Amino acid sequence: MSLRLLGAADWPLWREARLTALGDAPHAFTARLADWDDGGESRWRERLALPDAHNLVALLDGDIVGMAAGMPGDGPDARRLRSVWVSPRVRGRGVADRLVAEVASWASRSGATRLTLAVLPANTAALALYRRHGFTVVTEGRETVMSKEL
């Protein structure tokens, strides 16, 4: 399994990963498949061209088996982890751990001292993953906000 950093020209890979993730795990995301399904090339390129973003896919034998994104956070010392998904065929094999660790490493290299995320409270597998990586709950509500000092 390898991780690939994506740029704007890689929009077809990001599109495939995102649509697959939203179709596979609608319970895990606030966005819906219908929100993105009709997005044209320019919309996908714009998403990947956001300044200071770190968009990754995990590949196994040429197939997309995971994704994650690092985004600017609230303030210059914070980054945000978003869009984490792993294919059911490789769950439990450390793919999510590698994705989260890579985004945390990127955040640290970019000068951040804190990495935050929001997760739906019913997503117990994701909550366990993030706790395993040192994230703690900051607030609970419609989404659980978690943070990790880098």
mmCIF file of C-alpha atoms in Angstrom:
data_model
loop_
_atom_site.group_PDB
_atom_site.id
_atom_site.type_symbol
_atom_site.label_atom_id
_atom_site.label_comp_id
_atom_site.label_asym_id
_atom_site.label_seq_id
_atom_site.Cartn_x
_atom_site.Cartn_y
_atom_site.Cartn_z
ATOM 1 C CA MET A 1 0.000 0.000 0.000
ATOM 2 C CA SER A 2 1.295 3.457 -0.877
ATOM 3 C CA LEU A 3 0.135 7.000 -0.234
ATOM 4 C CA ARG A 4 -0.048 9.498 -3.067
ATOM 5 C CA LEU A 5 -0.159 13.260 -2.627
ATOM 6 C CA LEU A 6 -2.584 14.807 -5.104
ATOM 7 C CA GLY A 7 -2.439 18.033 -7.058
ATOM 8 C CA ALA A 8 -5.084 19.713 -9.221
ATOM 9 C CA ALA A 9 -4.243 17.505 -12.212
ATOM 10 C CA ASP A 10 -5.146 14.438 -10.117
ATOM 11 C CA TRP A 11 -8.781 15.489 -9.827
ATOM 12 C CA PRO A 12 -10.085 12.221 -11.382
ATOM 13 C CA LEU A 13 -8.457 10.218 -8.559
ATOM 14 C CA TRP A 14 -9.853 12.527 -5.876
ATOM 15 C CA ARG A 15 -13.283 12.415 -7.497
ATOM 16 C CA GLU A 16 -13.244 8.616 -7.599
ATOM 17 C CA ALA A 17 -12.109 8.378 -3.975
ATOM 18 C CA ARG A 18 -14.602 10.934 -2.687
ATOM 19 C CA LEU A 19 -17.610 9.528 -4.540
ATOM 20 C CA THR A 20 -16.703 5.987 -3.479
ATOM 21 C CA ALA A 21 -16.329 7.098 0.146
ATOM 22 C CA LEU A 22 -19.650 8.958 0.175
ATOM 23 C CA GLY A 23 -21.395 5.970 -1.415
ATOM 24 C CA ASP A 24 -19.786 3.426 0.907
ATOM 25 C CA ALA A 25 -20.110 5.279 4.211
ATOM 26 C CA PRO A 26 -22.826 7.959 4.048
ATOM 27 C CA HIS A 27 -23.202 7.672 7.832
ATOM 28 C CA ALA A 28 -19.626 8.917 8.296
ATOM 29 C CA PHE A 29 -19.818 12.239 6.449
ATOM 30 C CA THR A 30 -21.894 15.397 6.694
ATOM 31 C CA ALA A 31 -21.617 15.803 2.907
ATOM 32 C CA ARG A 32 -23.886 13.618 0.785
ATOM 33 C CA LEU A 33 -23.196 11.822 -2.464
ATOM 34 C CA ALA A 34 -25.828 14.003 -4.147
ATOM 35 C CA ASP A 35 -23.849 17.094 -3.062
ATOM 36 C CA TRP A 36 -20.839 15.992 -5.134
ATOM 37 C CA ASP A 37 -22.109 13.507 -7.704
ATOM 38 C CA ASP A 38 -22.768 16.133 -10.369
ATOM 39 C CA GLY A 39 -19.591 18.146 -9.777
ATOM 40 C CA GLY A 40 -17.738 18.988 -12.978
ATOM 41 C CA GLU A 41 -13.993 18.966 -13.531
ATOM 42 C CA SER A 42 -13.563 22.585 -12.432
ATOM 43 C CA ARG A 43 -15.195 21.892 -9.066
ATOM 44 C CA TRP A 44 -12.887 18.943 -8.390
ATOM 45 C CA ARG A 45 -9.794 20.854 -9.534
ATOM 46 C CA GLU A 46 -10.720 23.792 -7.274
ATOM 47 C CA ARG A 47 -10.993 21.456 -4.294
ATOM 48 C CA LEU A 48 -7.500 20.109 -4.905
ATOM 49 C CA ALA A 49 -6.046 23.551 -5.598
ATOM 50 C CA LEU A 50 -6.987 25.007 -2.206
ATOM 51 C CA PRO A 51 -3.920 26.740 -0.755
ATOM 52 C CA ASP A 52 -2.095 24.939 2.030
ATOM 53 C CA ALA A 53 -4.032 21.680 1.560
ATOM 54 C CA HIS A 54 -2.599 18.161 1.692
ATOM 55 C CA ASN A 55 -4.842 15.704 -0.168
ATOM 56 C CA LEU A 56 -3.933 12.015 -0.136
ATOM 57 C CA VAL A 57 -5.169 8.752 -1.526
ATOM 58 C CA ALA A 58 -4.028 5.311 -0.441
ATOM 59 C CA LEU A 59 -3.373 2.911 -3.327
ATOM 60 C CA LEU A 60 -3.114 -0.868 -3.316
ATOM 61 C CA ASP A 61 -2.334 -2.631 -6.585
ATOM 62 C CA GLY A 62 -3.401 0.526 -8.431
ATOM 63 C CA ASP A 63 -6.805 0.727 -6.703
ATOM 64 C CA ILE A 64 -7.867 3.531 -4.379
ATOM 65 C CA VAL A 65 -8.351 2.048 -0.913
ATOM 66 C CA GLY A 66 -8.371 5.194 1.226
ATOM 67 C CA MET A 67 -8.258 8.948 1.375
ATOM 68 C CA ALA A 68 -7.623 11.818 3.774
ATOM 69 C CA ALA A 69 -7.059 15.557 3.592
ATOM 70 C CA GLY A 70 -5.201 18.104 5.631
ATOM 71 C CA MET A 71 -6.595 21.627 5.471
ATOM 72 C CA PRO A 72 -5.843 25.003 7.050
ATOM 73 C CA GLY A 73 -7.373 25.307 10.499
ATOM 74 C CA ASP A 74 -8.493 28.090 12.781
ATOM 75 C CA GLY A 75 -5.413 30.272 13.010
ATOM 76 C CA PRO A 76 -1.863 29.986 11.706
ATOM 77 C CA ASP A 77 -0.845 27.327 14.237
ATOM 78 C CA ALA A 78 -3.704 24.911 13.454
ATOM 79 C CA ARG A 79 -4.469 22.435 10.696
ATOM 80 C CA ARG A 80 -7.551 20.295 10.183
ATOM 81 C CA LEU A 81 -7.905 16.601 9.313
ATOM 82 C CA ARG A 82 -10.808 15.886 6.952
ATOM 83 C CA SER A 83 -12.347 13.346 4.597
ATOM 84 C CA VAL A 84 -10.804 10.203 6.116
ATOM 85 C CA TRP A 85 -12.112 7.013 4.521
ATOM 86 C CA VAL A 86 -10.813 3.464 4.047
ATOM 87 C CA SER A 87 -12.255 0.846 1.712
ATOM 88 C CA PRO A 88 -14.028 -2.064 3.442
ATOM 89 C CA ARG A 89 -11.667 -4.500 1.701
ATOM 90 C CA VAL A 90 -8.642 -3.181 3.641
ATOM 91 C CA ARG A 91 -10.150 -2.017 6.920
ATOM 92 C CA GLY A 92 -8.231 -3.261 9.928
ATOM 93 C CA ARG A 93 -4.934 -3.344 7.999
ATOM 94 C CA GLY A 94 -3.469 -0.005 9.163
ATOM 95 C CA VAL A 95 -4.474 2.149 6.191
ATOM 96 C CA ALA A 96 -6.330 4.683 8.338
ATOM 97 C CA ASP A 97 -3.391 4.816 10.750
ATOM 98 C CA ARG A 98 -1.014 5.662 7.896
ATOM 99 C CA LEU A 99 -3.339 8.333 6.504
ATOM 100 C CA VAL A 100 -3.835 10.019 9.886
ATOM 101 C CA ALA A 101 -0.118 9.850 10.680
ATOM 102 C CA GLU A 102 0.802 11.381 7.307
ATOM 103 C CA VAL A 103 -1.613 14.289 7.738
ATOM 104 C CA ALA A 104 -0.287 14.867 11.276
ATOM 105 C CA SER A 105 3.278 14.828 9.952
ATOM 106 C CA TRP A 106 2.369 17.312 7.202
ATOM 107 C CA ALA A 107 0.680 19.573 9.756
ATOM 108 C CA SER A 108 3.754 19.537 11.947
ATOM 109 C CA ARG A 109 6.089 20.213 8.995
ATOM 110 C CA SER A 110 3.912 23.158 7.992
ATOM 111 C CA GLY A 111 4.433 24.795 11.388
ATOM 112 C CA ALA A 112 1.174 23.835 13.063
ATOM 113 C CA THR A 113 1.128 23.025 16.754
ATOM 114 C CA ARG A 114 -2.420 21.627 16.752
ATOM 115 C CA LEU A 115 -4.445 19.302 14.522
ATOM 116 C CA THR A 116 -8.236 19.297 14.809
ATOM 117 C CA LEU A 117 -11.075 17.317 13.283
ATOM 118 C CA ALA A 118 -14.830 16.875 13.472
ATOM 119 C CA VAL A 119 -16.453 13.451 13.518
ATOM 120 C CA LEU A 120 -20.058 12.344 13.767
ATOM 121 C CA PRO A 121 -20.712 10.986 17.288
ATOM 122 C CA ALA A 122 -22.151 7.692 16.009
ATOM 123 C CA ASN A 123 -18.946 6.906 14.096
ATOM 124 C CA THR A 124 -17.405 4.853 16.905
ATOM 125 C CA ALA A 125 -14.690 3.306 14.708
ATOM 126 C CA ALA A 126 -13.424 6.749 13.716
ATOM 127 C CA LEU A 127 -13.555 7.977 17.307
ATOM 128 C CA ALA A 128 -11.427 4.998 18.379
ATOM 129 C CA LEU A 129 -8.956 5.660 15.542
ATOM 130 C CA TYR A 130 -8.540 9.297 16.502
ATOM 131 C CA ARG A 131 -8.181 8.515 20.223
ATOM 132 C CA ARG A 132 -5.485 5.975 19.330
ATOM 133 C CA HIS A 133 -3.619 8.822 17.607
ATOM 134 C CA GLY A 134 -3.787 11.081 20.639
ATOM 135 C CA PHE A 135 -6.828 13.209 19.794
ATOM 136 C CA THR A 136 -9.046 14.277 22.670
ATOM 137 C CA VAL A 137 -12.607 15.584 22.663
ATOM 138 C CA VAL A 138 -12.943 19.371 22.731
ATOM 139 C CA THR A 139 -16.702 19.724 22.231
ATOM 140 C CA GLU A 140 -19.635 17.434 21.597
ATOM 141 C CA GLY A 141 -22.804 18.187 19.695
ATOM 142 C CA ARG A 142 -24.007 17.437 16.191
ATOM 143 C CA GLU A 143 -20.327 16.716 15.532
ATOM 144 C CA THR A 144 -17.636 15.788 18.035
ATOM 145 C CA VAL A 145 -14.669 18.132 17.691
ATOM 146 C CA MET A 146 -11.324 16.607 18.624
ATOM 147 C CA SER A 147 -7.839 18.074 18.857
ATOM 148 C CA LYS A 148 -4.267 16.873 19.128
ATOM 149 C CA GLU A 149 -1.196 18.865 20.112
ATOM 150 C CA LEU A 150 1.670 18.338 17.686
#
